[in-house]
C-alpha positions as CSV (number, residue, x, y, z in Angstrom):
1,M,-66.2,-143.5,7.3
2,K,-63.4,-142.8,9.9
3,T,-61.7,-140.9,7.6
4,K,-65.2,-139.3,6.5
5,A,-66.1,-138.5,10.1
6,A,-62.3,-136.8,10.8
7,R,-62.7,-134.9,7.7
8,I,-65.7,-133.6,8.7
9,C,-65.5,-132.3,12.5
10,A,-61.7,-131.2,11.0
11,I,-64.8,-128.8,8.7
12,A,-66.6,-127.9,11.3
13,F,-63.8,-126.8,13.9
14,A,-62.4,-124.6,11.0
15,A,-66.0,-123.1,10.3
16,Y,-66.1,-122.4,14.2
17,L,-62.8,-120.3,13.6
18,I,-63.5,-118.5,10.7
19,L,-67.2,-117.7,11.5
20,G,-65.8,-116.1,15.1
21,A,-63.4,-114.0,13.8
22,L,-66.0,-113.0,11.0
23,F,-68.7,-112.4,13.6
24,Y,-66.1,-110.2,15.5
25,L,-65.0,-107.8,12.6
26,V,-69.0,-107.4,11.8
27,A,-70.1,-107.3,15.5
28,G,-67.3,-106.1,17.1
29,D,-68.3,-102.8,17.9
30,S,-71.9,-103.0,19.4
31,L,-70.6,-106.0,21.3
32,R,-68.3,-104.0,23.5
33,S,-70.5,-101.1,24.0
34,T,-74.0,-99.5,22.7
35,E,-74.9,-96.0,22.6
36,S,-78.5,-95.5,23.6
37,L,-80.9,-92.9,23.7
38,G,-83.8,-93.0,26.6
39,D,-87.2,-92.2,26.3
40,S,-89.0,-89.0,27.3
41,V,-92.7,-88.0,29.5
42,A,-94.7,-87.4,26.8
43,N,-95.5,-83.6,26.3
44,K,-98.1,-82.1,28.3
45,S,-97.7,-78.6,29.6
46,T,-94.7,-76.1,29.9
47,T,-93.1,-74.5,32.4
48,G,-93.7,-71.0,31.0
49,E,-91.1,-68.4,29.7
50,L,-87.6,-68.6,31.3
51,H,-86.6,-65.1,31.9
52,Q,-83.7,-63.8,33.3
53,G,-82.3,-65.1,37.0
54,D,-85.1,-67.8,36.5
55,V,-84.2,-71.1,37.6
56,L,-85.4,-74.6,36.6
57,M,-84.3,-77.6,38.0
58,Q,-84.9,-82.0,37.7
59,K,-83.6,-84.6,39.3
60,F,-83.2,-87.6,37.3
61,V,-81.3,-90.8,37.0
62,C,-78.7,-92.3,34.8
63,E,-79.8,-95.4,33.4
64,Y,-75.9,-96.1,31.6
65,D,-72.9,-96.4,32.6
66,E,-71.6,-93.7,31.0
67,L,-73.8,-90.1,30.9
68,T,-73.0,-88.8,27.4
69,Q,-76.4,-86.4,26.4
70,I,-79.1,-84.6,27.5
71,Q,-82.1,-83.7,25.2
72,L,-84.5,-81.3,26.3
73,L,-87.9,-80.0,24.3
74,V,-88.3,-76.7,24.2
75,G,-90.8,-74.1,22.9
76,T,-90.2,-71.0,21.0
77,N,-93.5,-69.5,20.6
78,A,-92.6,-70.1,16.8
79,R,-89.7,-67.0,17.0
80,K,-86.0,-66.7,16.9
81,N,-85.2,-65.5,20.5
82,N,-82.0,-64.4,21.7
83,D,-81.2,-65.7,25.0
84,V,-78.3,-67.3,26.5
85,L,-78.6,-70.4,29.4
86,T,-76.6,-71.8,31.6
87,V,-76.8,-75.5,31.8
88,K,-75.2,-77.2,34.7
89,L,-75.1,-80.4,36.4
90,F,-74.9,-81.6,39.8
91,D,-74.4,-85.0,41.7
92,E,-77.5,-85.5,43.7
93,N,-76.3,-84.0,47.0
94,G,-75.5,-80.8,44.7
95,E,-71.8,-80.6,46.2
96,E,-70.2,-80.9,43.2
97,E,-70.6,-79.1,39.9
98,L,-70.0,-81.9,36.9
99,F,-70.2,-79.3,34.5
100,S,-71.4,-76.1,33.1
101,I,-72.3,-75.2,29.7
102,E,-73.4,-71.9,27.7
103,K,-76.4,-72.7,25.5
104,S,-77.5,-70.0,22.7
105,T,-81.3,-70.2,22.3
106,A,-80.9,-68.1,18.7
107,D,-81.2,-71.4,16.6
108,L,-83.5,-73.3,18.7
109,Q,-86.6,-74.8,17.0
110,D,-90.1,-74.8,18.2
111,N,-91.1,-78.2,19.5
112,N,-87.7,-79.5,19.1
113,W,-85.1,-80.9,21.3
114,M,-82.4,-78.9,22.9
115,T,-79.3,-81.3,22.9
116,V,-76.4,-81.0,25.4
117,N,-73.8,-82.9,24.6
118,E,-70.3,-80.8,24.5
119,F,-69.0,-81.9,27.8
120,E,-67.0,-84.9,28.6
121,P,-68.8,-87.7,29.0
122,I,-69.4,-88.7,32.9
123,D,-67.6,-92.1,34.2
124,D,-69.9,-94.6,36.6
125,A,-72.8,-93.2,36.3
126,K,-75.5,-96.2,36.2
127,D,-78.3,-95.6,38.7
128,R,-76.7,-92.6,40.0
129,V,-78.8,-89.7,40.2
130,F,-78.0,-85.9,39.2
131,V,-79.7,-82.6,39.5
132,L,-80.1,-80.5,36.3
133,R,-80.1,-76.8,36.7
134,I,-81.0,-74.1,33.9
135,E,-80.9,-71.0,33.8
136,S,-81.7,-68.0,31.7
137,K,-79.2,-64.8,31.5
138,E,-81.1,-62.4,29.2
139,G,-84.2,-63.8,28.9
140,K,-86.9,-61.2,28.7
141,A,-91.1,-61.4,28.1
142,K,-91.5,-62.7,24.1
143,N,-87.7,-63.1,23.9
144,A,-87.7,-66.1,26.4
145,I,-88.0,-70.0,25.1
146,S,-90.0,-72.6,27.6
147,F,-89.2,-75.9,28.3
148,Y,-92.2,-78.8,28.3
149,C,-92.9,-81.2,31.2
150,G,-95.5,-83.7,32.0
151,N,-96.2,-86.9,34.0
152,T,-97.6,-89.6,31.6
153,V,-95.5,-91.6,28.7
154,D,-96.9,-91.8,25.6
155,T,-97.2,-95.4,24.4
156,G,-99.4,-94.9,21.5
157,R,-102.8,-95.9,22.4
158,F,-102.1,-95.7,26.1
159,S,-100.7,-93.3,28.5
160,I,-99.1,-94.5,31.8
161,K,-98.3,-92.6,35.1
162,T,-94.6,-92.2,35.0
163,Q,-93.3,-94.3,38.5
164,V,-89.6,-93.4,38.6
165,E,-88.0,-92.8,41.8
166,N,-86.8,-89.5,42.7
167,T,-87.4,-87.8,39.7
168,E,-90.5,-86.4,40.0
169,G,-91.3,-82.5,39.9
170,V,-89.6,-79.9,38.2
171,A,-88.5,-76.7,40.6
172,L,-88.8,-73.2,38.8
173,Y,-87.7,-70.5,41.0
174,D,-88.8,-67.1,40.3
175,S,-86.3,-64.2,38.9
176,G,-84.1,-62.8,42.1
177,S,-85.3,-65.6,44.3
178,Q,-82.3,-66.6,46.6
179,K,-81.9,-70.2,47.5
180,E,-79.2,-71.9,49.6
181,S,-79.6,-75.3,48.5
182,I,-80.2,-76.1,44.9
183,L,-82.1,-78.9,45.6
184,A,-84.9,-76.7,48.0
185,D,-88.8,-77.9,46.5
186,E,-90.2,-75.1,46.9
187,E,-92.6,-74.4,43.8
188,K,-92.1,-77.7,42.3
189,T,-95.0,-78.7,39.5
190,P,-96.0,-82.2,39.6
191,Y,-94.9,-82.9,36.2
192,R,-91.3,-83.5,35.0
193,L,-89.2,-82.0,32.1
194,C,-89.5,-83.4,28.7
195,M,-86.0,-84.7,29.1
196,K,-84.2,-87.7,26.9
197,V,-80.7,-88.9,28.9
198,G,-78.3,-90.3,26.1
199,G,-75.6,-92.6,27.6
200,T,-72.9,-95.8,26.9
201,D,-73.1,-99.1,27.7
202,Y,-70.0,-101.2,27.9
203,H,-70.3,-104.9,27.7
204,L,-68.3,-107.7,29.6
205,V,-69.2,-110.1,26.3
206,G,-67.2,-107.4,23.7
207,Q,-63.8,-106.8,26.5
208,Y,-63.1,-110.2,26.9
209,F,-64.4,-111.7,23.7
210,W,-61.4,-113.2,22.3
211,L,-61.0,-115.3,26.0
212,I,-64.4,-116.5,25.8
213,Y,-63.6,-117.2,21.8
214,G,-60.6,-119.2,22.9
215,I,-62.2,-121.0,26.0
216,V,-65.3,-122.4,23.4
217,A,-62.7,-123.4,21.1
218,I,-60.8,-125.3,22.9
219,L,-63.8,-127.6,24.5
220,F,-65.0,-127.3,21.1
221,L,-62.1,-129.0,19.7
222,L,-61.9,-131.3,22.8
223,Y,-65.6,-132.6,22.0
224,L,-64.9,-132.9,17.9
225,I,-61.8,-135.3,19.1
226,R,-63.9,-137.5,21.2
227,Q,-66.7,-137.4,18.4
228,V,-63.9,-139.3,16.2
229,I,-62.1,-141.5,19.0
230,C,-65.8,-142.8,19.7
231,H,-66.4,-143.0,15.9
232,R,-63.2,-145.1,15.6
233,K,-63.7,-147.3,18.4
234,G,-67.5,-148.2,17.1
235,K,-69.3,-146.3,19.9
236,K,-72.1,-144.4,19.5
237,T,-73.0,-140.7,20.9
238,L,-75.8,-138.7,19.8
239,T,-74.3,-136.2,17.4
240,L,-72.3,-139.4,15.4
241,S,-76.1,-140.7,15.1
242,I,-77.6,-137.8,14.2
243,V,-74.8,-137.2,11.5
244,A,-75.0,-140.6,10.3
245,S,-79.0,-140.4,10.2
246,F,-78.9,-136.7,8.2
247,S,-76.0,-138.5,5.6
248,K,-78.1,-142.2,5.3
249,Y,-81.2,-140.4,4.4
250,N,-80.0,-137.2,2.6
251,F,-81.8,-138.6,-0.3
252,L,-85.2,-139.2,1.0
253,I,-85.2,-135.8,2.5
254,R,-84.7,-134.2,-0.8
255,Q,-87.7,-135.9,-2.3
256,L,-89.8,-134.9,0.5
257,V,-88.9,-131.5,-0.1
258,A,-89.5,-131.5,-3.4
259,R,-92.6,-133.4,-2.8
260,D,-94.3,-130.5,-0.5
261,F,-93.1,-127.9,-2.7
262,K,-94.4,-129.6,-5.7
263,T,-97.7,-130.5,-3.9
264,K,-98.1,-126.8,-2.9
265,Y,-98.3,-125.1,-6.0
266,K,-99.8,-128.4,-7.7
267,R,-102.1,-126.8,-10.6
268,S,-101.8,-123.5,-10.0
269,V,-101.1,-120.8,-13.0
270,L,-98.4,-119.1,-11.3
271,G,-96.7,-121.5,-9.2
272,M,-94.0,-120.4,-7.8
273,F,-94.4,-117.0,-8.1
274,W,-96.9,-117.2,-4.9
275,S,-93.9,-117.0,-2.8
276,F,-93.0,-113.8,-4.0
277,L,-96.6,-112.0,-4.2
278,N,-97.8,-113.5,-1.0
279,P,-95.6,-111.2,1.3
280,L,-96.1,-108.2,-1.2
281,L,-99.7,-108.5,-1.2
282,T,-100.0,-109.3,2.7
283,M,-98.0,-106.3,2.8
284,S,-99.8,-103.7,0.7
285,I,-103.1,-104.9,2.2
286,Q,-101.8,-103.7,5.9
287,Y,-99.6,-100.9,4.9
288,V,-102.7,-99.5,3.5
289,V,-104.8,-100.1,6.7
290,F,-102.2,-99.3,8.9
291,S,-100.8,-96.0,7.5
292,T,-103.9,-94.7,6.2
293,F,-106.9,-95.6,8.5
294,F,-104.8,-95.8,11.4
295,K,-102.4,-93.3,10.9
296,S,-98.7,-95.5,11.5
297,D,-95.5,-92.9,11.9
298,I,-93.2,-96.2,12.2
299,P,-90.0,-94.9,10.3
300,N,-90.1,-96.8,6.7
301,F,-93.4,-98.8,7.7
302,I,-92.7,-100.9,4.2
303,I,-89.8,-102.4,5.2
304,Y,-91.0,-103.0,8.8
305,L,-94.2,-104.6,7.8
306,L,-92.3,-106.5,5.4
307,C,-89.8,-107.9,8.0
308,G,-92.4,-108.9,10.3
309,I,-94.6,-110.6,7.5
310,I,-91.8,-112.8,6.4
311,C,-90.7,-114.3,10.0
312,F,-94.3,-115.3,11.0
313,N,-95.4,-116.6,7.6
314,F,-92.5,-119.0,7.8
315,F,-93.4,-119.9,11.1
316,N,-96.8,-120.5,10.9
317,E,-96.3,-122.8,7.5
318,A,-93.4,-124.5,8.7
319,T,-95.4,-125.4,11.8
320,S,-98.8,-126.2,10.3
321,M,-96.9,-128.5,7.6
322,C,-95.1,-130.4,11.1
323,L,-98.4,-130.5,12.3
324,M,-99.4,-133.0,9.8
325,S,-96.3,-134.8,9.2
326,I,-96.5,-137.8,10.6
327,L,-100.2,-138.2,10.0
328,G,-99.4,-137.3,6.2
329,N,-96.8,-139.9,6.2
330,S,-99.0,-142.7,7.6
331,S,-98.2,-145.0,5.1
332,L,-94.0,-144.7,5.2
333,I,-93.9,-145.2,8.2
334,N,-96.1,-148.3,8.7
335,K,-94.0,-150.3,5.8
336,V,-90.8,-148.6,5.8
337,Y,-88.3,-147.9,8.7
338,V,-87.2,-143.9,8.5
339,P,-86.2,-142.3,11.2
340,K,-89.7,-140.1,12.7
341,Y,-87.9,-137.2,13.3
342,I,-86.8,-136.6,9.3
343,Y,-90.9,-136.2,8.6
344,P,-91.1,-132.8,10.2
345,F,-87.5,-131.6,9.4
346,S,-88.2,-132.1,5.5
347,R,-91.2,-129.7,6.2
348,T,-89.5,-127.6,8.0
349,L,-86.8,-127.2,5.4
350,S,-89.4,-126.9,3.1
351,S,-90.7,-123.9,4.3
352,C,-87.1,-122.9,3.9
353,V,-87.4,-122.7,0.1
354,N,-90.5,-120.5,0.8
355,L,-88.5,-118.1,3.5
356,L,-85.5,-117.8,1.0
357,L,-87.6,-116.6,-2.2
358,S,-90.0,-114.4,-0.2
359,L,-86.4,-113.2,1.3
360,V,-86.4,-111.4,-2.7
361,P,-89.2,-109.0,-2.4
362,L,-87.8,-107.2,0.5
363,L,-84.3,-107.3,-1.4
364,I,-86.6,-105.3,-4.2
365,M,-87.9,-103.3,-1.2
366,L,-85.5,-102.0,0.1
367,I,-83.3,-100.9,-3.1
368,I,-86.8,-98.8,-3.5
369,T,-86.9,-97.3,-0.2
370,G,-83.6,-96.6,-0.6
371,T,-82.5,-98.6,2.7
372,F,-79.2,-99.9,1.4
373,V,-77.7,-102.6,3.0
374,S,-74.8,-102.5,5.4
375,P,-72.3,-104.7,6.3
376,A,-74.4,-105.8,9.3
377,A,-76.7,-107.3,7.0
378,L,-73.9,-110.1,6.9
379,L,-75.7,-110.8,10.6
380,L,-78.5,-112.0,8.7
381,P,-78.3,-116.4,8.9
382,F,-77.8,-116.0,12.6
383,P,-81.9,-114.8,13.3
384,L,-82.7,-117.4,10.5
385,I,-81.7,-120.2,12.0
386,M,-83.1,-119.1,15.5
387,L,-86.2,-119.0,13.8
388,F,-85.8,-122.4,11.9
389,L,-85.0,-124.1,15.5
390,L,-88.1,-122.7,16.7
391,S,-90.3,-123.9,14.0
392,Y,-88.9,-127.3,14.0
393,G,-88.8,-127.1,17.7
394,V,-92.6,-126.3,17.7
395,G,-93.3,-128.4,15.0
396,L,-91.8,-131.4,16.6
397,I,-94.3,-130.6,19.7
398,L,-97.5,-130.2,17.2
399,A,-96.7,-133.2,15.1
400,T,-96.5,-135.3,18.7
401,M,-99.8,-133.9,19.7
402,M,-101.6,-134.5,16.6
403,V,-100.9,-138.2,16.7
404,F,-103.1,-138.8,19.6
405,F,-105.3,-136.0,19.6
406,R,-106.6,-135.1,16.6
407,D,-108.2,-131.4,17.5
408,T,-104.8,-130.1,18.0
409,Q,-104.7,-128.6,14.5
410,F,-107.7,-126.5,15.2
411,L,-106.6,-125.7,18.3
412,W,-103.4,-124.3,16.9
413,N,-105.4,-122.3,14.3
414,I,-106.4,-120.1,17.2
415,F,-103.4,-119.7,19.2
416,S,-101.5,-118.8,15.6
417,M,-103.7,-115.6,15.5
418,L,-103.6,-114.8,19.0
419,L,-100.0,-115.8,18.2
420,M,-100.1,-113.1,15.6
421,Y,-101.9,-110.1,17.4
422,L,-99.0,-110.6,20.3
423,T,-96.3,-109.8,17.6
424,P,-94.9,-106.7,16.5
425,I,-95.8,-107.2,12.8
426,F,-97.6,-104.3,11.8
427,Y,-97.4,-102.1,15.4
428,P,-94.9,-100.7,17.6
429,D,-93.8,-102.7,20.6
430,T,-94.3,-98.8,21.9
431,I,-98.4,-99.3,22.6
432,I,-97.7,-102.1,25.0
433,P,-97.7,-100.9,28.5
434,A,-94.5,-100.8,30.7
435,Y,-95.8,-103.3,33.4
436,F,-96.9,-106.0,30.2
437,M,-93.6,-105.7,28.9
438,P,-91.4,-108.7,30.8
439,I,-94.0,-110.9,29.7
440,Y,-94.7,-109.7,25.8
441,R,-90.9,-110.2,25.6
442,L,-91.0,-114.1,26.4
443,N,-92.3,-114.2,22.3
444,P,-89.7,-115.8,20.8
445,L,-91.0,-114.2,17.7
446,Y,-90.7,-110.3,19.2
447,H,-86.7,-111.0,19.4
448,V,-86.0,-112.6,15.9
449,I,-88.5,-110.0,14.3
450,E,-86.7,-107.1,15.9
451,F,-83.0,-108.9,15.3
452,I,-83.8,-108.7,11.4
453,R,-85.1,-104.8,12.1
454,E,-81.6,-103.8,13.5
455,I,-79.5,-105.0,11.2
456,L,-81.8,-104.0,7.9
457,M,-83.8,-101.0,9.0
458,Y,-81.2,-99.3,11.8
459,K,-78.0,-101.2,9.5
460,Q,-76.1,-101.9,13.0
461,A,-75.6,-105.1,14.8
462,P,-77.5,-105.6,17.9
463,E,-75.9,-105.3,21.5
464,P,-75.1,-108.9,23.1
465,S,-78.3,-109.6,25.1
466,A,-80.2,-109.7,21.5
467,Y,-78.3,-112.3,20.8
468,L,-79.3,-114.2,23.9
469,W,-82.9,-113.7,24.1
470,C,-82.8,-115.0,20.2
471,T,-80.9,-117.9,21.1
472,V,-82.5,-119.0,24.9
473,L,-86.0,-118.4,23.5
474,C,-85.7,-120.1,20.1
475,V,-83.3,-123.1,21.5
476,I,-85.6,-123.9,24.4
477,P,-88.6,-124.9,22.5
478,F,-86.5,-126.5,20.1
479,L,-84.9,-128.8,23.2
480,I,-88.5,-128.9,24.6
481,G,-89.8,-130.1,21.2
482,A,-86.6,-132.7,20.7
483,L,-87.6,-134.5,23.8
484,V,-91.1,-134.9,23.8
485,F,-90.5,-136.1,20.3
486,R,-88.1,-139.0,21.1
487,K,-90.4,-139.7,23.8
488,N,-93.8,-140.5,22.6
489,E,-92.3,-141.4,18.8
490,D,-92.3,-145.3,19.3
491,K,-96.5,-145.0,20.2
492,F,-97.0,-143.6,17.2
493,V,-97.7,-146.7,15.2
494,L,-100.3,-147.8,17.6
495,N,-102.2,-144.5,17.0
496,L,-102.4,-143.7,13.0
């Protein structure tokens, strides 16, 4: 046993070193920096044709560490216009010119975005106020473009007023007007330009990854050494007790998982094929409803929908099975001693079998839709592990509540339905009003599903905050569930 404990610790430490290096290899770029493009106000009006000598100006605040591009929504009246625009960027006071670019309008398309990125990235741009100045050099009537503007943010089903300090209003100066300052407020409209600001955010995690990796490695190694020493001295620790329990009851866990799996499909004609068919049929129905009747414009909606369905189905199934795990095994609990957390664990593990089978239809749909898997898909185990911890933690809480309060199953059915509608499974999170998003983001399933979509649909590793949100919001319910279950497990026998 002493040799076995040392070997297990050595394997755990080697796994940490290898997985940490592989993680940086796959996700290193996203850990160092993230390129983003902000949102725009909804198109509501136009500034009118920009003629020769006309000047259009807009203040805006940069949300990124480095400013890399600006996009403006333009209208061409469905014609080819031959004009040259002078695009300049100033600091807040209008004293320093940061760049000056000339843009031809000949290739611009109607109701499309004009991208300005032919400048050196501007450092230290975070929370700085800039002034964008656009002047027409050759625009004439019926041979000039216009710019779109508005004062609301379109969220799909809602429109909310913009509330961005120092960015309201578009200053439009008529031809030939002379102004001493580019910040003059004459003829300012109540609208803002339909403008997207793009930039790069730099993350300290990526810059100091190897330092953090090394410190954690040393702490982990010291912890493992302590476990080996305690084991050799015959002292018990929580980690050693858990490992010993799972090792001792490994056979029982396998039997419980096999029993749950066989019972689920007992006397079923298709049997385990329902694990494939369930997500596909659910996806088909919701796809028809939301793409046809509600006109969903989400890109690659099939994959978007399937990712949400698979994750929520696993969570719902695992928690519902855990809910009955103690009552359903009351005969065993009253006769044979087995650590009681084994029962909800085996139920969650049996749901994992269905989860893995459900990933096969997802892979098939990725191939059919031409959404090829990228190296970022190697990060998929992380959100799945977080989803397992979340489901197991909530399952422990439900299993405990069910012993003392038998109405828990009915309340959970209602709550799980509410949770389904509060999770962006078949709708985009952009329909949620901005003021409600901080509360909405407390839903752990939201972050797990978005993490999976990021690596499968957009083929890129998420930024560091995504790992943090997933870990915190999934581990906390797990720890709470373990604490609640442990404090009440000795009372279960009296209430079974």
